[in-house]
Coordinates of C-alpha atoms in Angstrom, one line a residue:
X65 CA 166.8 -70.8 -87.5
X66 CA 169.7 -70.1 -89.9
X67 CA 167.2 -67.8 -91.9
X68 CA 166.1 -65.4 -89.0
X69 CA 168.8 -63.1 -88.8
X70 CA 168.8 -62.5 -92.2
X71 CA 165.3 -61.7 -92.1
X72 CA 165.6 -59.7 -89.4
X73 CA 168.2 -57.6 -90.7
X74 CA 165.9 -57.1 -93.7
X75 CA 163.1 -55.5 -91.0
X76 CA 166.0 -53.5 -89.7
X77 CA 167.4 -51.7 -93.0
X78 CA 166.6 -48.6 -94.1
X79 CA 164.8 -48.7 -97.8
X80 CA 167.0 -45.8 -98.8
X81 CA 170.7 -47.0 -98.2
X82 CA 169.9 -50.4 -97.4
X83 CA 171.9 -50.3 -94.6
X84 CA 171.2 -51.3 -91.2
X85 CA 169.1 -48.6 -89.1
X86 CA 171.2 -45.9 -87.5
X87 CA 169.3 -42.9 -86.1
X88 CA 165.7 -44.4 -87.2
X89 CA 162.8 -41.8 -87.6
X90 CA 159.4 -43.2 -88.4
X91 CA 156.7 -41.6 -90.6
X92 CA 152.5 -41.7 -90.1
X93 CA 152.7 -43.6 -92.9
X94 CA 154.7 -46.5 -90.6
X95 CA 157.5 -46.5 -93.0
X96 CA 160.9 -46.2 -90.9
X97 CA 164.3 -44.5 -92.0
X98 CA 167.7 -43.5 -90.8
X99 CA 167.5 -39.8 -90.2
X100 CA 170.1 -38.5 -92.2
X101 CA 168.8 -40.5 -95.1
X102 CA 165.3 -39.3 -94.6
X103 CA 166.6 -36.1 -94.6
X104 CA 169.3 -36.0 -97.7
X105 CA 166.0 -37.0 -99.1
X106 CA 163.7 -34.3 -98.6
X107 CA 166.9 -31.9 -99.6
X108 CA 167.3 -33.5 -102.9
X109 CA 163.1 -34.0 -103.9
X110 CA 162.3 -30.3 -102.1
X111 CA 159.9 -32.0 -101.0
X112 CA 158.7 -34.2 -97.4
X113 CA 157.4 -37.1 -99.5
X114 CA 157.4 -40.8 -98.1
X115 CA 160.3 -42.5 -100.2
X116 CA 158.6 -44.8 -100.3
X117 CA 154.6 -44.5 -100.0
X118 CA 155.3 -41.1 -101.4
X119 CA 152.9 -39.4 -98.7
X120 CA 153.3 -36.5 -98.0
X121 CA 154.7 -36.3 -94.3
X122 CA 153.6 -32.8 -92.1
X123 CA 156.5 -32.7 -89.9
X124 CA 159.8 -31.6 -90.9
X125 CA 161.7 -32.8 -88.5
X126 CA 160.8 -36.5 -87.4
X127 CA 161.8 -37.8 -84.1
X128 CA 164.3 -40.3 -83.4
X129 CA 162.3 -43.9 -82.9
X130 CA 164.3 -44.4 -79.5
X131 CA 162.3 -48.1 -79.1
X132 CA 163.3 -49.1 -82.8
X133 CA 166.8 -47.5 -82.5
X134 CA 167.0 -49.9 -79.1
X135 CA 165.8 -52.7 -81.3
X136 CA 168.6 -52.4 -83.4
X137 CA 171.4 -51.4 -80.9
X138 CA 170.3 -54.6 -78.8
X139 CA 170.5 -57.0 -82.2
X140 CA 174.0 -55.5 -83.5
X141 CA 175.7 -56.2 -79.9
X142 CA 173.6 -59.5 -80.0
X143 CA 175.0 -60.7 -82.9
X144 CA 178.3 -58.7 -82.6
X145 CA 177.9 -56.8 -85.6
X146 CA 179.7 -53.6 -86.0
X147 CA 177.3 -50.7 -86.5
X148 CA 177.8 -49.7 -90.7
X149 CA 178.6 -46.2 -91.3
X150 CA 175.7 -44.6 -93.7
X151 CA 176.8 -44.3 -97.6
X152 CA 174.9 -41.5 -97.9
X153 CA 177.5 -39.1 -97.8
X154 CA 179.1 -41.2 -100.2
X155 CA 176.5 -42.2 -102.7
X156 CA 173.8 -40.2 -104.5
X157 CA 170.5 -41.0 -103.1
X158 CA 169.2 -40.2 -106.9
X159 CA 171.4 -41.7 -109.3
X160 CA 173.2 -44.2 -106.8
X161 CA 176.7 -42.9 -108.1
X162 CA 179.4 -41.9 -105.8
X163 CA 179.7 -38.5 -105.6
X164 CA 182.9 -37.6 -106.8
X165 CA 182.1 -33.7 -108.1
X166 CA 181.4 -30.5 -105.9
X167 CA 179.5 -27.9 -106.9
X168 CA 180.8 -24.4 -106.2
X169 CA 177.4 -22.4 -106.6
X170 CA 175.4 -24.8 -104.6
X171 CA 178.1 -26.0 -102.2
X172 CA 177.6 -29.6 -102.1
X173 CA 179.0 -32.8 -103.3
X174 CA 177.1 -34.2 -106.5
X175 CA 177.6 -37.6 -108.6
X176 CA 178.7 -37.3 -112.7
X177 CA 175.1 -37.8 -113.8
X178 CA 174.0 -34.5 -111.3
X179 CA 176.5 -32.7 -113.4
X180 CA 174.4 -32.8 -116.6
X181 CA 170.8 -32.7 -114.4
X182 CA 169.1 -29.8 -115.2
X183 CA 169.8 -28.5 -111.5
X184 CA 173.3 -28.5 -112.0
X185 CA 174.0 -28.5 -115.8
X186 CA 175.1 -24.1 -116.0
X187 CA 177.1 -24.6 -112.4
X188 CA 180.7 -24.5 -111.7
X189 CA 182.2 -27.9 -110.6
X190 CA 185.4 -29.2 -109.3
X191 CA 186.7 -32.4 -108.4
X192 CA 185.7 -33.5 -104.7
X193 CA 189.2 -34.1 -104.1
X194 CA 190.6 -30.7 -104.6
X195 CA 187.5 -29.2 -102.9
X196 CA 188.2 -31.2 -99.5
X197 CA 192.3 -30.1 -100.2
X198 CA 191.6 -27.0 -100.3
X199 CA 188.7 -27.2 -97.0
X200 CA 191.8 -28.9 -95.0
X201 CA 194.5 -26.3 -96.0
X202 CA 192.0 -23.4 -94.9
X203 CA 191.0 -25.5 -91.7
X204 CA 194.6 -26.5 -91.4
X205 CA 195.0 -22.5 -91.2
X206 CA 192.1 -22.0 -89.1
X207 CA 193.6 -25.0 -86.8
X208 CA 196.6 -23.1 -86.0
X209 CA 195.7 -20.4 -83.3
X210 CA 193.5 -23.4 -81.4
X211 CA 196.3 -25.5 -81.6
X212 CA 198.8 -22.9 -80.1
X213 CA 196.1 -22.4 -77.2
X214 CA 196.0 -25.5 -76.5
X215 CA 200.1 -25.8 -76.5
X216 CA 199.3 -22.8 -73.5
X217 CA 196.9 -24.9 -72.1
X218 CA 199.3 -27.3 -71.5
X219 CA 202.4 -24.9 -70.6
X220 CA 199.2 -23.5 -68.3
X221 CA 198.3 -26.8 -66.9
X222 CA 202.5 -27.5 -66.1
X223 CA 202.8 -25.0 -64.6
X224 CA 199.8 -24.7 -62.2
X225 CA 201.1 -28.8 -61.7
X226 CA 204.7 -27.1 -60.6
X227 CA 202.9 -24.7 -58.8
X228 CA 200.8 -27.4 -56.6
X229 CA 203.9 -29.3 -55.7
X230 CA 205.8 -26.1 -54.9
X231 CA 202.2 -25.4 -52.2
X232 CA 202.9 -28.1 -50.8
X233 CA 206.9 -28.0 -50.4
X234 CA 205.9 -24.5 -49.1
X235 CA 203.9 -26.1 -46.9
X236 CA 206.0 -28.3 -45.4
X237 CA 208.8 -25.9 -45.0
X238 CA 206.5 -23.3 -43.5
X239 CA 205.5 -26.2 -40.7
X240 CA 208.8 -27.3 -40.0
X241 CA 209.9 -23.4 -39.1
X242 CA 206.8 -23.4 -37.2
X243 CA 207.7 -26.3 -35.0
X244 CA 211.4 -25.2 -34.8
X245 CA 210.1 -21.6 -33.4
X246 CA 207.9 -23.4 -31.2
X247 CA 210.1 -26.0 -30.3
X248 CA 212.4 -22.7 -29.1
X249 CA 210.0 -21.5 -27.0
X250 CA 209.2 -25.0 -25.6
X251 CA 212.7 -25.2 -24.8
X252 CA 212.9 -22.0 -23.0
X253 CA 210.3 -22.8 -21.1
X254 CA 211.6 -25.9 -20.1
X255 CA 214.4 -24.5 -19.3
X256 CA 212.9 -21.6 -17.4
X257 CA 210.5 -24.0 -15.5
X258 CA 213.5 -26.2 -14.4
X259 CA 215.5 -23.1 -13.4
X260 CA 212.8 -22.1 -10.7
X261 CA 211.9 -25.1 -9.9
X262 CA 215.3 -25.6 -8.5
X263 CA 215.3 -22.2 -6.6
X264 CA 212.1 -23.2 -4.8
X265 CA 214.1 -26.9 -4.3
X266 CA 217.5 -25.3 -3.2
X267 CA 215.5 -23.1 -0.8
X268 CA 212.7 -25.8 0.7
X269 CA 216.4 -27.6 1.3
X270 CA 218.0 -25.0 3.1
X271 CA 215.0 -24.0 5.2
X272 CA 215.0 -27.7 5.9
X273 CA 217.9 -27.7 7.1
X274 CA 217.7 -25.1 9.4
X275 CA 214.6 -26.6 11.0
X276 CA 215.9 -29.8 11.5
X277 CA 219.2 -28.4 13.4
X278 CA 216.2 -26.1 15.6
X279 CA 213.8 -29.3 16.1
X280 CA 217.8 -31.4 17.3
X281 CA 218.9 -28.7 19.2
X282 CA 215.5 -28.5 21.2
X283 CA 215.0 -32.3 21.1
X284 CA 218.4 -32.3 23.3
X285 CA 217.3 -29.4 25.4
X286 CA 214.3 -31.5 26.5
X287 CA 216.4 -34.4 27.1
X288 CA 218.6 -32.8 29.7
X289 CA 215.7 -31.0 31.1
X290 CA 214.1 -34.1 31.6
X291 CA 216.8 -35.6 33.2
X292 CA 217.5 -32.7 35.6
X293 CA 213.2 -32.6 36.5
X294 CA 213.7 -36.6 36.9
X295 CA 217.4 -35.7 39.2
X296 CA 215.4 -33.6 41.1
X297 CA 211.9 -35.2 41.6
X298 CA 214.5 -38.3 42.7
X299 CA 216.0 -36.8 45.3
X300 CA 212.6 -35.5 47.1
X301 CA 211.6 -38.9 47.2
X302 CA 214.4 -39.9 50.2
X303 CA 214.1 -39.4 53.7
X304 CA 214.8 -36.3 55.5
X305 CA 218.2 -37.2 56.0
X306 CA 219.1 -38.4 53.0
X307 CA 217.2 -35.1 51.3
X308 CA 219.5 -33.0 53.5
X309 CA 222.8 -34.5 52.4
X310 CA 221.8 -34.4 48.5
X311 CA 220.1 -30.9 48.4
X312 CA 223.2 -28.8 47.5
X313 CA 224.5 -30.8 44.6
X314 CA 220.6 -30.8 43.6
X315 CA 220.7 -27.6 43.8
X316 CA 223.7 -27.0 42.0
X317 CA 221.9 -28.8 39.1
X318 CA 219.1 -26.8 39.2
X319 CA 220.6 -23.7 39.3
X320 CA 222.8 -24.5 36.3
X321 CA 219.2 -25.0 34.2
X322 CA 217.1 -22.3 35.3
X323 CA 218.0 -18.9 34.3
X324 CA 216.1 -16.0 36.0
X325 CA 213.3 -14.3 34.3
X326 CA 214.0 -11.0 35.5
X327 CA 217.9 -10.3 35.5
X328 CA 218.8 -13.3 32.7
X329 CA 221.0 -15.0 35.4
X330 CA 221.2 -18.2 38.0
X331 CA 219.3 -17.5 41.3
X332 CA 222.1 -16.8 43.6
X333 CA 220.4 -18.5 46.3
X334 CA 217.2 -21.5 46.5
X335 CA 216.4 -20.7 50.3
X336 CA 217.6 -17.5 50.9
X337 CA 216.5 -15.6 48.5
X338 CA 212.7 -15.9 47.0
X339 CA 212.7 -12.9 44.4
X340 CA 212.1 -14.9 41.8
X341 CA 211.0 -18.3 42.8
X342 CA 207.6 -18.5 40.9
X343 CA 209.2 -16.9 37.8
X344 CA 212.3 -18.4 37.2
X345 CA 212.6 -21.5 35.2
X346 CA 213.7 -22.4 31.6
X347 CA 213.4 -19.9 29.0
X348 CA 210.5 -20.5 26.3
X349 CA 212.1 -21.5 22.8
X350 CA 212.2 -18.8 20.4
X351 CA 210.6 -19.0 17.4
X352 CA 212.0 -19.2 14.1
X353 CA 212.0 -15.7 11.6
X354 CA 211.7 -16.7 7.2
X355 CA 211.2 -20.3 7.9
X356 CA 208.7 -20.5 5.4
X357 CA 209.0 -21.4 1.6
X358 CA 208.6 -17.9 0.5
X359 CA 205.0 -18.8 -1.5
X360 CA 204.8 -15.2 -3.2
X361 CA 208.4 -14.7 -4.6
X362 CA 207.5 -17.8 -6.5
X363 CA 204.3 -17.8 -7.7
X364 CA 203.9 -13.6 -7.6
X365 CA 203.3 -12.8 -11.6
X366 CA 205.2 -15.5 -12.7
X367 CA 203.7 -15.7 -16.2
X368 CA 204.5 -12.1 -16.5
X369 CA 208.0 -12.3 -15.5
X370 CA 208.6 -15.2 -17.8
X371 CA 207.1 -13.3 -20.5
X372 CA 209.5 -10.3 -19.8
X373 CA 212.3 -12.6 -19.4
X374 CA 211.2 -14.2 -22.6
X375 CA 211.7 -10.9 -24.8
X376 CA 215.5 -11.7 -24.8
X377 CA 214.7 -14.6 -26.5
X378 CA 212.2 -13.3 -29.4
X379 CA 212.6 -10.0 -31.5
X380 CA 210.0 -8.0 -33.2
X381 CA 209.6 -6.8 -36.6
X382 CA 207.5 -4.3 -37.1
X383 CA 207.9 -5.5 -41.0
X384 CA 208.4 -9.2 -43.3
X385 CA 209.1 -9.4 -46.2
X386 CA 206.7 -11.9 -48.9
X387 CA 208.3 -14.5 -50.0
X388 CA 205.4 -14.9 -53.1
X389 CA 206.9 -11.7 -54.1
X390 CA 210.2 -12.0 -54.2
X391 CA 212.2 -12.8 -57.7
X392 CA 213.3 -16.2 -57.9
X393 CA 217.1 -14.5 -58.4
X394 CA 216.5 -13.8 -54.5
X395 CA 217.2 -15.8 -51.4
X396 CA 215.1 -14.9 -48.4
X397 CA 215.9 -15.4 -44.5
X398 CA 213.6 -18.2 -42.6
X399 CA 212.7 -15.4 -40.4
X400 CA 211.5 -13.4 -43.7
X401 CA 213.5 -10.5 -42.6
X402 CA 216.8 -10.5 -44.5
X403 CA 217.5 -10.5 -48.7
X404 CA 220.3 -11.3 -50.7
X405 CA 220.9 -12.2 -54.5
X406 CA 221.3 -16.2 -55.1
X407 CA 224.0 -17.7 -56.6
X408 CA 221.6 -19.9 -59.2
X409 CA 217.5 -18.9 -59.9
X410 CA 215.3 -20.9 -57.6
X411 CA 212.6 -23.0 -59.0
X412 CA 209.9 -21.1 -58.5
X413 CA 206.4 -20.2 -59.6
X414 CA 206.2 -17.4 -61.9
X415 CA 202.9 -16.6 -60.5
X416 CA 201.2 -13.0 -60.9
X417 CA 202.7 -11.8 -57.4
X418 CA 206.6 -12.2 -58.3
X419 CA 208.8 -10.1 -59.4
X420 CA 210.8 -11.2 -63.1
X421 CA 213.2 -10.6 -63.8
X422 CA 213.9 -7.2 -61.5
X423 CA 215.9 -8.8 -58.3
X424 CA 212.4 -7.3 -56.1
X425 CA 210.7 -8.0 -53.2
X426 CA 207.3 -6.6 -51.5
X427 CA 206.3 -6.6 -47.5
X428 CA 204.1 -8.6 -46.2
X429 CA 202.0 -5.6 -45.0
X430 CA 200.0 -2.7 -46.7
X431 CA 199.0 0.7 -45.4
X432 CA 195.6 2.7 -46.5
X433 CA 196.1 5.2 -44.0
X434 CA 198.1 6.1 -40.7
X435 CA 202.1 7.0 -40.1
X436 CA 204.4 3.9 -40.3
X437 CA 208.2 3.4 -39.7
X438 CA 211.0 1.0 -40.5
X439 CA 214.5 0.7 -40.9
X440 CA 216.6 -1.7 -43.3
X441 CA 220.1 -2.2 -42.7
X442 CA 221.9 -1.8 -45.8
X443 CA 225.4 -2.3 -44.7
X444 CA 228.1 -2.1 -47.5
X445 CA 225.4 -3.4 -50.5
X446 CA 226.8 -1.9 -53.2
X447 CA 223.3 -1.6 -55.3
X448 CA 220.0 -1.4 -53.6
X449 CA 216.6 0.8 -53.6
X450 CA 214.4 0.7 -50.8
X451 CA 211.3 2.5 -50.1
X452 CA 207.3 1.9 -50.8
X453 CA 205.1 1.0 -53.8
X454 CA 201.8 0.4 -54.7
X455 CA 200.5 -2.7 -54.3
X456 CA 199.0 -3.4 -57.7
X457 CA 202.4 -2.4 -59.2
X458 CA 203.8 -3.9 -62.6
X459 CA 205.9 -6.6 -61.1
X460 CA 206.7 -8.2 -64.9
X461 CA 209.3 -7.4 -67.3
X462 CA 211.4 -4.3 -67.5
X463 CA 210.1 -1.8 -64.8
X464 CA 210.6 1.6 -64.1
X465 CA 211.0 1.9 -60.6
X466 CA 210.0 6.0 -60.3
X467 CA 207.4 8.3 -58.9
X468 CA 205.7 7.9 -61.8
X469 CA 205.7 4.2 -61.9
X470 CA 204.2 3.6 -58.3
X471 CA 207.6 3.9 -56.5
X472 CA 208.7 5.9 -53.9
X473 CA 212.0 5.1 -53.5
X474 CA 215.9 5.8 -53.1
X475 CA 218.6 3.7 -54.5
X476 CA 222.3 3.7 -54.5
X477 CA 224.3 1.9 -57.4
X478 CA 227.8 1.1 -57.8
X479 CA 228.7 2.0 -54.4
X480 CA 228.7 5.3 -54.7
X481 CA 225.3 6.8 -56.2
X482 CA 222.9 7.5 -54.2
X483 CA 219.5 8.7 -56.4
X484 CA 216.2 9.4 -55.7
X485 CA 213.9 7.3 -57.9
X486 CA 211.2 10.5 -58.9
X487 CA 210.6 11.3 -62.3
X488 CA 213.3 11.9 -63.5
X489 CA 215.6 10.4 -61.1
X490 CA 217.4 13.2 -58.7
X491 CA 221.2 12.9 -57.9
X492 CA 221.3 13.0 -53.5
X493 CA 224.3 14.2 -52.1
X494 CA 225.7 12.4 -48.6
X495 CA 227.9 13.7 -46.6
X496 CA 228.5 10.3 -44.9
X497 CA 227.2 6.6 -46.0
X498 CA 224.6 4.9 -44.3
X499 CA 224.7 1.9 -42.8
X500 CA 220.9 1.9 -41.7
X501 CA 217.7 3.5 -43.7
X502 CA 214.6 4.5 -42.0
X503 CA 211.7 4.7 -44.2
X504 CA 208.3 6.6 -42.4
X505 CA 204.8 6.9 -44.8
X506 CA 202.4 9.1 -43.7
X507 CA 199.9 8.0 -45.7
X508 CA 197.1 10.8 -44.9
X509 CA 199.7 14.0 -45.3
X510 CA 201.3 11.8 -48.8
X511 CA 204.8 12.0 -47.4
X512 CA 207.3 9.1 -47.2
X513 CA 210.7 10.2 -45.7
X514 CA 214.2 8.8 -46.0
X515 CA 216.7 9.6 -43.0
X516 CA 220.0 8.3 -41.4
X517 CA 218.5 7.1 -37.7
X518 CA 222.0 7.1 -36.8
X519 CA 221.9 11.2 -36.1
X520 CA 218.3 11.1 -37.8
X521 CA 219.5 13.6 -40.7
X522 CA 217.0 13.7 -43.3
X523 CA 218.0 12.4 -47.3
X524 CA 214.8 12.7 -49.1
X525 CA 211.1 13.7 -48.7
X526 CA 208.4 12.4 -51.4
X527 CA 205.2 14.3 -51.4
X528 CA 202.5 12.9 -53.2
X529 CA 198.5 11.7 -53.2
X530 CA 198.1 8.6 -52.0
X531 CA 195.1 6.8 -52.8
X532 CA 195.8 2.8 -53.5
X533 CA 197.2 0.1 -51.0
X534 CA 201.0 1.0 -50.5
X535 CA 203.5 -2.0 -49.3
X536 CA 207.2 -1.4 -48.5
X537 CA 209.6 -2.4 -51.4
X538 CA 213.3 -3.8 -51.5
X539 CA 215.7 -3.8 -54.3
X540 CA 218.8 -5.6 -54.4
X541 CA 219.8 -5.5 -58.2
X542 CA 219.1 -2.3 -60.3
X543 CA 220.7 -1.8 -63.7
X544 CA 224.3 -3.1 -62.6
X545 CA 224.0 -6.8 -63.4
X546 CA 227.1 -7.1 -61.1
X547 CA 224.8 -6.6 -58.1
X548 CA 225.9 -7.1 -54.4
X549 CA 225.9 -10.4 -52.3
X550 CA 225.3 -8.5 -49.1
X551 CA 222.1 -8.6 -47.3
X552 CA 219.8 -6.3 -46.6
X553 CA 217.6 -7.1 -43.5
X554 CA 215.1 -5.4 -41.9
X555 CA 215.9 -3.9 -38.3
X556 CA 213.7 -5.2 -35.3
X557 CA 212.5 -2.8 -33.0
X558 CA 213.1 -2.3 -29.4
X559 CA 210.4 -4.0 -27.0
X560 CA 209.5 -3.1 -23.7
X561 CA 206.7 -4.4 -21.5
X562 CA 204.5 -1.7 -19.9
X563 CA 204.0 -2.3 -16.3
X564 CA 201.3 -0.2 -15.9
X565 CA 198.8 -1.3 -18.2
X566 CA 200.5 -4.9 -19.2
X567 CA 200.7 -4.7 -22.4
X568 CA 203.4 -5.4 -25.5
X569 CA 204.1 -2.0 -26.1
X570 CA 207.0 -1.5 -29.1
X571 CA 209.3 1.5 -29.6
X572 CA 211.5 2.8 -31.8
X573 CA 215.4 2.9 -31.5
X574 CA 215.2 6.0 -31.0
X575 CA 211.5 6.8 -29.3
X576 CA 211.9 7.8 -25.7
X577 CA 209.3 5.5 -23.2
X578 CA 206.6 7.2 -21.3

């Protein structure tokens, strides 16, 4: 038994490098080999001879014996031995040296004795050593421009990692304005609902009421009627005598609670007089007038009227601004309407959308075509430039905010100068400073329009051809690195509900209704 591995290993070694089989090809002849050996082989004979048989072998390229290579895979982990590495990279398959030279004209690795061979004996040769020195200083070389993609790779990979955790903190801000908008409305509501439902309670209590006092006051009228019809139905019961002794005080009764029918008074007289004898008796009771829970004041368009109510709660912007946009330098309101400079840079993405390091912002929406309006509320900002660009605008590095560059826009700096940004920039001259900006595009006629809505005097036209996506555009640091803390917001529109056609209809400040 102790002999059998031995042996075994013997079946499994190639008869070139002695070595276990690793990669085994097998010839017709039946003769087996490790692949590279085979092969460093046929390179150094020229020839595809059998080492061994020395038949010649008519295919160049033998395939891998996958059931002896199994063979041998299962033995190694059977007997735990660790798969050798082939020598014959190391050794000389001819002259069993180890190859310690490299020839430069043939551009291989030779032994001593391969030096003197005819084959090699007029060729330039160097040690292996300073060969592979010099092949690791030029792949070190070569190595350099990989290895600084991968160190942006990395930097890549980081920040696409910041960039996921920053998706989900936008997330979860994003929902949590959501819910506190709804949870506004909700409240409203609420509150709305409670409010009527206390009308209609205060009212069904009051109506109530007054029914209640009707059905008591009747409920006594009855009562003493009864007693008078019981009096008197009494008294006709007794004998004549009797009857004649009790008829005026019965009568007395009687005529105190029967009014006539005709003249609104007491009968003057039961026996005498017979005017009204079939028609006088107790008046009917009236009825009652807007007794009744008034149903339609109520329920009559009550969504509609909570929805007009509910316009005192909400405003409408006929513009946001995009918070993907904005530099990281800015500070954005939850409502996405108002702007103003930080006082320390945000950890943000630097994706492709932001501004850096220009203190900029883009709106949410674009225009291809049509006439569009806006006003932004400036205030006492110092340094601003508001107006529209195109979409696809350089957003990185220094950027030339001008006609030429995709702006349209007007700016004012240090307080006081007020410039249109065209190529070159033009000096405006106000007679008065503006606390509010209205912006209009006309897209199709290539106009956009600056003007005080205040008085609606105009500050500066732009006429160009538009032909990309155009998005407004809000500055709040130019070229003064002092800036201005202030904030500029966009203005919300008026709203009115048409009640004609119910619908949201919205109008400008300015805009008179239909």
């Amino acid at each position: 038994m102790g002999a059998q591995p031995s042996t075994l290993d013997k079946e499994l070694s190639c008869p070139v490098c002695f070595n276990i089989f690793k990669d085994p090809v097998s010839l017709h002849c039946n003769h087996n080999f490790c692949q590279e050996c085979l092969m460093a082989w046929w390179r150094e004979k020229a020839t595809r001879d059998c080492p061994v048989c020395r038949r010649r072998s008519s295919v160049e390229y033998p395939d891998v014996n996958c059931s002896l290579r199994n063979i041998v895979e299962s033995h190694l982990k059977t007997n735990n031995i660790q798969k050798p590495s082939s020598d014959t990279e190391r050794l000389c398959l001819l002259h069993r040296e180890e190859k310690k030279l490299y020839c430069l004209q043939d551009e291989e690795t030779i032994c001593v004795v391969c030096q003197t061979s005819k084959r090699h004996r007029n060729h330039s040769v160097c040690p292996a050593q300073e060969k592979a020195e010099e092949l690791k200083e030029n792949l070190k070389i070569a190595l350099n421009p990989l290895q600084e993609q991968l160190k942006r790779f990395h930097q890549a990979k980081e920040e696409r990692m910041k960039t996921a955790d920053y998706i989900k903190s936008q997330a979860t801000q994003t929902e949590q304005k959501i819910k506190e908008d709804f949870k506004k409305l909700h409240q409203f509501l609420e509150e709305e609902e409670a409010t009527r439902l206390a009308v209609l309670r205060e009212e069904e209590e009051k109506k109530s009421q007054r029914m209640k006092e009707k059905i008591e006051t009747l409920t006594g009228e009855i009562t003493a009627l009864s007693d008078t019809i019981g009096a008197i139905e009494q008294v006709m019961t007794a004998d004549d005598i009797s009857f004649i002794q009790k008829f005026e005080s019965t009568k007395r009764r009687y005529e105190n609670s029967v009014v006539c029918c005709s003249e609104n008074t007491p009968p003057a007289a039961l026996t005498r007089e017979y005017r009204c004898r079939a028609r006088c008796t107790q008046p009917d009771p009236e009825g009652v007038p807007g007794v009744l829970i008034d149903v339609a004041e109520h329920l009559s368009s009550l969504k509609y009227r909570v929805w007009e109510k509910m316009l005192g709660l909400v405003q409408y912007y006929p513009m946001t601004l995009d918070p993907n946009t904005a530099c990281s330098a800015l500070a954005l309101t939850d409502d996405l309407t108002g702007v103003t400079l930080r006082q320390a840079t945000q950890e943000v993405p630097d994706n492709p959308e932001r501004f850096w390091p220009g203190a900029s912002v883009l709106g949410s929406q674009g225009f291809t075509a049509g006439m569009h309006c806006w006003e932004v509320e400036v205030g006492d900002n110092k340094d601003w430039a508001i107006g529209v660009a195109k979409e696809m605008v350089n957003r990185k590095g220094n950027i030339s905010v001008d006609q030429a560059g995709g702006y349209w826009a007007i700016s004012l700096q240090k307080g006081y100068k007020y410039s249109a940004c065209s190529q070159p920039w033009t000096r405006l001259r106000l007679k008065r400073k503006p606390q509010r900006v209205r912006v209009q595009l006309d897209y199709d006629q290539g106009k956009v329009t600056f003007s005080d809505p205040r008085d609606m005097t105009p500050i500066y036209t732009f006429r160009d051809t538009f032909t990309e996506r155009l998005v407004p555009f809000v500055s709040v640091l130019l070229k003064d690195k002092g800036g201005s803390s202030e904030q500029l917001r966009l203005c919300p529109e008026n709203v009115v509900i048409a009640k004609n056609s119910t619908q949201l209809l919205s109008w400008g400040a300015d805009t008179p209704l239909p």
